[in-house]
CSV table of C-alpha atoms in Angstrom, one decimal:
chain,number,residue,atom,x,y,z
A,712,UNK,CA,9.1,23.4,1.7
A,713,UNK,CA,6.8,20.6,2.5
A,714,UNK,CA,7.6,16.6,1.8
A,715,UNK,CA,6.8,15.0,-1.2
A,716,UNK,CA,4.8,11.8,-0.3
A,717,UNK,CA,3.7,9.4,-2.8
A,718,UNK,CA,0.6,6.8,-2.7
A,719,UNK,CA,0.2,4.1,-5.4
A,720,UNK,CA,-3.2,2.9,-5.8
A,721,UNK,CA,-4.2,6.7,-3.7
A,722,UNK,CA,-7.6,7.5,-5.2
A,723,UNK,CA,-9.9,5.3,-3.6
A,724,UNK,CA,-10.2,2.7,-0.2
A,725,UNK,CA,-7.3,2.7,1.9
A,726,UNK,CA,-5.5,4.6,-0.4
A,727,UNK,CA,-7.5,7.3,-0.9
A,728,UNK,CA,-7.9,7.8,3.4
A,729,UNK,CA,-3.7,7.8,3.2
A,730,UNK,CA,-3.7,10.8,0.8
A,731,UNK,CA,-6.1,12.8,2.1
A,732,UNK,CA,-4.3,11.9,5.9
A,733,UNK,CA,-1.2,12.9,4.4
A,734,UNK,CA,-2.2,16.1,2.7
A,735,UNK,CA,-3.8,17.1,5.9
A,736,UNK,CA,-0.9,16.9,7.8
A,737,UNK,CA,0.7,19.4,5.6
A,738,UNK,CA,2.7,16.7,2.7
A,739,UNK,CA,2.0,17.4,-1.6
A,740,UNK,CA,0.8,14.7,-2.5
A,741,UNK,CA,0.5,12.8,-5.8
A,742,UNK,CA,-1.5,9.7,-6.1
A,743,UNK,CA,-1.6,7.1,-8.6
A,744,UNK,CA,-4.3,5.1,-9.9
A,745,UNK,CA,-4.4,2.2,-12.7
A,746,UNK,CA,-7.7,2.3,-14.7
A,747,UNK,CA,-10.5,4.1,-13.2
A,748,UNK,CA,-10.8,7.3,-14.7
A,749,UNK,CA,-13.8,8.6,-13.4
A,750,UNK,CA,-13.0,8.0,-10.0
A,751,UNK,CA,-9.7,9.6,-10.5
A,752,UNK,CA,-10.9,12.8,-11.5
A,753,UNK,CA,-13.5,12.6,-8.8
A,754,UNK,CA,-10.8,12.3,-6.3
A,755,UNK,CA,-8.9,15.1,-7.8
A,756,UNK,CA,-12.1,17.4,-8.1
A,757,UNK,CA,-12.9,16.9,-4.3
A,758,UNK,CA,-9.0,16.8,-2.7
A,759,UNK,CA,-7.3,19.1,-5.2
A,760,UNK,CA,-5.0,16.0,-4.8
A,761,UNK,CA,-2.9,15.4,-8.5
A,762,UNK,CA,-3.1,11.9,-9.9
A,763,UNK,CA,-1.3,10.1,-12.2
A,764,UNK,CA,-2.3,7.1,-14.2
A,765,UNK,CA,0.3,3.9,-14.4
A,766,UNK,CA,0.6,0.3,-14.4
A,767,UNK,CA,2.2,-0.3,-11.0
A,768,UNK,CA,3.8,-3.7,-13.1
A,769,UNK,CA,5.4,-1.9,-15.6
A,770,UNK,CA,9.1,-0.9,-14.4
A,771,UNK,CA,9.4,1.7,-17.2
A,772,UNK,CA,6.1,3.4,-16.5
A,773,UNK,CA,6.9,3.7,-12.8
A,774,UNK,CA,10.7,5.4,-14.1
A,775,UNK,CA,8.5,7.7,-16.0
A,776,UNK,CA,5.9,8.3,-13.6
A,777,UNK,CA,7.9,9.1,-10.7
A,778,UNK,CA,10.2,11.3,-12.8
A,779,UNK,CA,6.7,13.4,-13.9
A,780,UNK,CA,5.9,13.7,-10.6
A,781,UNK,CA,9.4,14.6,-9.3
A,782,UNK,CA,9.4,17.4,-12.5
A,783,UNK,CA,5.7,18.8,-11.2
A,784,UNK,CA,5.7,18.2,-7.7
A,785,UNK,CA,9.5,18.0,-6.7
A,786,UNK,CA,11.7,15.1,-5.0
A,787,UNK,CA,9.9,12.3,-3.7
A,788,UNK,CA,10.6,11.8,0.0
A,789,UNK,CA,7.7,9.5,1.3
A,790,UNK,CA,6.8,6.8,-0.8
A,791,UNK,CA,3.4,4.6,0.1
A,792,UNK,CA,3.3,1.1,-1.5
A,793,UNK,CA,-0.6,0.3,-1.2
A,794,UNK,CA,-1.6,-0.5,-4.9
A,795,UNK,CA,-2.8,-3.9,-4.8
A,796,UNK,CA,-5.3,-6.5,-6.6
A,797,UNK,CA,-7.0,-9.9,-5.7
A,798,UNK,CA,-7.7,-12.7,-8.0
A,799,UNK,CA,-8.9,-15.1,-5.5
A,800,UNK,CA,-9.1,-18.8,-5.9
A,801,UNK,CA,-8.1,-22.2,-4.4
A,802,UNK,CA,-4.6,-23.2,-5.4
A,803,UNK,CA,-5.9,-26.1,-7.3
A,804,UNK,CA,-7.6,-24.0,-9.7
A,805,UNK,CA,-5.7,-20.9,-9.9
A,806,UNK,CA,-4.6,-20.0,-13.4
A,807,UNK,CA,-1.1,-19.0,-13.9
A,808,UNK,CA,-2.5,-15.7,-14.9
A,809,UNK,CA,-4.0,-15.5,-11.4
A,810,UNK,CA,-0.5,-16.2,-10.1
A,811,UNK,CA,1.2,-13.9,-12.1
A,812,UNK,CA,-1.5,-10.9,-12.1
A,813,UNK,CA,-1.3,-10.7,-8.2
A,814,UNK,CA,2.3,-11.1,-7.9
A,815,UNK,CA,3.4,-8.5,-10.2
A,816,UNK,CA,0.7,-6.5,-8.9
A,817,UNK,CA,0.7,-6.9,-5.1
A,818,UNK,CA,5.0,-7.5,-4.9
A,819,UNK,CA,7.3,-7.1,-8.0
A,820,UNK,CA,5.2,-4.0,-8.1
A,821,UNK,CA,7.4,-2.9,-5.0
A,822,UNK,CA,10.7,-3.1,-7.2
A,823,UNK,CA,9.5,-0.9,-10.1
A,824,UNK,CA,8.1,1.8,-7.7
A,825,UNK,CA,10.8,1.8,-5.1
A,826,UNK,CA,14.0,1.6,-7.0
A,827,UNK,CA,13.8,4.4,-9.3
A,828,UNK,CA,13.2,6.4,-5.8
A,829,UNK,CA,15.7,5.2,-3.6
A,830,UNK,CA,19.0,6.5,-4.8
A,831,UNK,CA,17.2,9.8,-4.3
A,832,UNK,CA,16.5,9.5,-0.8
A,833,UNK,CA,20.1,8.0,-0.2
A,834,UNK,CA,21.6,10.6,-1.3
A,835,UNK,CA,19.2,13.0,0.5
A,836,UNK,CA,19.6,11.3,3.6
A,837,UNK,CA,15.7,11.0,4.3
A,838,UNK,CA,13.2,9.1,3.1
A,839,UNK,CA,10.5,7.1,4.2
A,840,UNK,CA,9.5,3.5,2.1
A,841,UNK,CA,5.8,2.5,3.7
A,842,UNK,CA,3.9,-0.7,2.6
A,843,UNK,CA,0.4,-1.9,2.8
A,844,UNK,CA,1.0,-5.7,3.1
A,845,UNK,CA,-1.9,-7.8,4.6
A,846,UNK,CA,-3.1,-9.7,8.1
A,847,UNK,CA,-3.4,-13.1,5.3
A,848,UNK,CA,0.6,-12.1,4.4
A,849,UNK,CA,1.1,-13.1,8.3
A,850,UNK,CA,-1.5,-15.9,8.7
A,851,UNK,CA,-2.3,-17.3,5.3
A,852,UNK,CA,-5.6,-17.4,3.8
A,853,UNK,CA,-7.7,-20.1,2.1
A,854,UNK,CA,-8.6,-19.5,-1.4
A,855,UNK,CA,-5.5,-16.9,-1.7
A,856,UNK,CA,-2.4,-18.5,-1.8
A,857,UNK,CA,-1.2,-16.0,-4.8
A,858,UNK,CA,-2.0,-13.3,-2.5
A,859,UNK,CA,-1.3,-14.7,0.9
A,860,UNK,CA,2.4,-15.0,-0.9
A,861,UNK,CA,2.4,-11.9,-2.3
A,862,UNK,CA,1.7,-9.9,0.9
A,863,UNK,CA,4.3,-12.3,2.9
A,864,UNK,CA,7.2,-11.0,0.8
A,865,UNK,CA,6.1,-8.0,0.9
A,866,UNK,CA,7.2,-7.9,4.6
A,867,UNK,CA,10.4,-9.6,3.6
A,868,UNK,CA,11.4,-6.3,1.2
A,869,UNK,CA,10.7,-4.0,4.3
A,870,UNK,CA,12.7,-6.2,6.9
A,871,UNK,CA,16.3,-6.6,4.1
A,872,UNK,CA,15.9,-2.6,2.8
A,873,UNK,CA,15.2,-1.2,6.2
A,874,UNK,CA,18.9,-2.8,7.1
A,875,UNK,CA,20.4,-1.7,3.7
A,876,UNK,CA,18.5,2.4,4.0
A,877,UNK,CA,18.9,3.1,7.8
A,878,UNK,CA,22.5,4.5,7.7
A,879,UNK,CA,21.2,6.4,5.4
A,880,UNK,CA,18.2,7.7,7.4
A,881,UNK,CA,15.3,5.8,5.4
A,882,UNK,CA,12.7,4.0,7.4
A,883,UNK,CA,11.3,1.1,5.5
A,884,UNK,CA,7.9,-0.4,7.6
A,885,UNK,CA,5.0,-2.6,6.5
A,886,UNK,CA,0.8,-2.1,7.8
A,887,UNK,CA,-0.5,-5.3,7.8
A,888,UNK,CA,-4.3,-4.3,8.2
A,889,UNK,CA,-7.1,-6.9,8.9
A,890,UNK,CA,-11.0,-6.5,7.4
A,891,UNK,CA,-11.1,-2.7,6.7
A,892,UNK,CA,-14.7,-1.2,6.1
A,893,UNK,CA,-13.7,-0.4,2.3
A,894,UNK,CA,-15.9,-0.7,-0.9
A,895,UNK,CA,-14.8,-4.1,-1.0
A,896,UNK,CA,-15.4,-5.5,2.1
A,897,UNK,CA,-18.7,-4.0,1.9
A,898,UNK,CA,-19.7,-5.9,-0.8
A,899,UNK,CA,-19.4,-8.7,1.3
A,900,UNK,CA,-22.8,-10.3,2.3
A,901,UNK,CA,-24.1,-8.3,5.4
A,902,UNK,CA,-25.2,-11.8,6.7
A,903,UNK,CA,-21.2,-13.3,5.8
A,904,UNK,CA,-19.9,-10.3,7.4
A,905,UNK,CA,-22.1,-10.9,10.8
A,906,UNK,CA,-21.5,-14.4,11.0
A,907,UNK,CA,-18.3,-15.3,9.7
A,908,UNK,CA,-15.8,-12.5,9.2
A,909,UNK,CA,-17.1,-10.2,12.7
A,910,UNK,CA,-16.9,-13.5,15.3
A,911,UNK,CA,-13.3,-13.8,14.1
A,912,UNK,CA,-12.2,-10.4,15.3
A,913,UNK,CA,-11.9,-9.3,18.7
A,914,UNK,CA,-13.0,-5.9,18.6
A,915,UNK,CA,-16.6,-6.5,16.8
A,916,UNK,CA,-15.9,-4.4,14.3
A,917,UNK,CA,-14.4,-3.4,10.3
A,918,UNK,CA,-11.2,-1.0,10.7
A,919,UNK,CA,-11.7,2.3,9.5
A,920,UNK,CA,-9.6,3.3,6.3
A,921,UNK,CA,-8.4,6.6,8.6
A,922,UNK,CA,-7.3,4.3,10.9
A,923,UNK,CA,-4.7,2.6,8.3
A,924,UNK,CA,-4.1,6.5,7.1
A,925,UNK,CA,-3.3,7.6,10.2
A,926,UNK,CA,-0.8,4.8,11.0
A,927,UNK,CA,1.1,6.0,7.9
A,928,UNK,CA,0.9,9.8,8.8
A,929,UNK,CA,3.2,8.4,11.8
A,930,UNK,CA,5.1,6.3,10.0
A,931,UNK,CA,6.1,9.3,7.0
A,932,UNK,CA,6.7,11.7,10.2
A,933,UNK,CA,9.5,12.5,11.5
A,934,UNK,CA,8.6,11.0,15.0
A,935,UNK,CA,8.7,7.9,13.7
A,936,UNK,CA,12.6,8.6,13.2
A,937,UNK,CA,13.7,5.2,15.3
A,938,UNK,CA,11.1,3.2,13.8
A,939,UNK,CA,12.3,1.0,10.9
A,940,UNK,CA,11.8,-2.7,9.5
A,941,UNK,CA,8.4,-2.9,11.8
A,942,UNK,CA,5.2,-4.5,10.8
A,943,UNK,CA,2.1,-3.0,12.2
A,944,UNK,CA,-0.8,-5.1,12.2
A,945,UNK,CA,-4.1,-3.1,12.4
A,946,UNK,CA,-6.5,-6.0,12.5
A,947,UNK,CA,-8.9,-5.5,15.9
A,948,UNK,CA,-6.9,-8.4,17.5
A,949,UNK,CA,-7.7,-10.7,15.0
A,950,UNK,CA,-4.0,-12.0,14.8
A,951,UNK,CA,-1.4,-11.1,17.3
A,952,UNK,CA,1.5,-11.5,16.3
């Protein structure tokens, strides 16, 4: 029977690239999403991928969303922490409910999804925990101190429940991608992109969202067996670290 792998925030960007990646290298897949209806059933129509719609912030929706999936799909075995959100600003100005928003979003958001898996995969002995942190969660960003701090602890929950899962064969790893070629980035300026975000990275070039996805394919497989509390960066060179 194939592995259950589950992608918060899995219908679009990054996300989306994971769960196709995933499905194609034989997983079931369920994806989650948190508002965008159309694009949900879009993604479902063209990958035959299920989705499920929850607030990533809301520790009882996550109980109840990972316990529909478990009942439709089966066990969950591969979990992919990618849903995230920006609310940008300099700290000076940020609003508390720029804090708050991209905290809960971006890291408590790792409690409610993880923890109603994990006793599951203990007592399974397998799992695999995978999270989409940031290059700014390793170097700091300006204008995105809420998020800069969110993505940093994010690689702090992968390094302390990597040591707590591994007897228990659960990896736990972080991705810290740099400037992906996502709707987002996109929207960027083309003249920004070419003369300030490009010069900064060694390669010349955006990363490709299959190039996160295919980093998590490895990291869900079962050659990655020996590989746990890592952090990936997949930034072009941009930050070595």
């Amino acid at each position: 029977m194939a592995r259950v792998a589950l992608v918060t925030g899995g219908t679009r960007g990054i996300g989306g690239a994971i769960s196709r990646c995933l499905k194609d290298k034989g997983l079931s897949v369920a994806a989650t999403y948190a508002g965008n209806d159309e694009a949900a059933a879009a993604f479902r129509h063209e990958t035959g991928i299920p989705v499920f719609k929850w607030d990533v912030t809301d520790f009882e929706a996550c109980e109840r969303g990972v316990r529909q999936v478990e009942s439709e799909i089966g066990p969950i075995d591969v979990l992919v922490n990618n849903a995230g959100i920006t609310r940008d600003g300099f700290f000076h100005k940020m609003t508390k409910d720029q804090w708050s928003l991209v905290l809960d979003t971006n890291l408590h958001s790792l409690f409610n999804m993880t923890r109603p898996l994990i006793e599951g995969m203990r007592a399974r002995a397998w799992g695999r925990v995978i999270v989409i942190s940031s290059i700014n969660g390793q170097k700091g960003q300006l204008g995105q101190v809420n998020y800069s701090s969110a993505k940093a602890g994010d690689i702090g929950f992968v390094k302390s429940l990597a040591l707590e899962s591994a007897s228990k064969n659960i990896t736990v790893n972080a991705i810290c991608p740099g400037y992906i070629a996502t709707e987002m980035v996109q929207a960027i300026d083309p003249e920004v992109l070419k003369k300030r975000v490009l010069p900064q990275i060694p390669m010349g070039r955006l990363g490709l969202p299959d190039e996160v996805a295919k980093a998590v394919a490895y990291l869900a497989s079962e050659d990655a067996s020996f590989v746990t509390g890592s952090t990936l960066t997949i930034n072009g060179g941009q930050h070595m670290v």
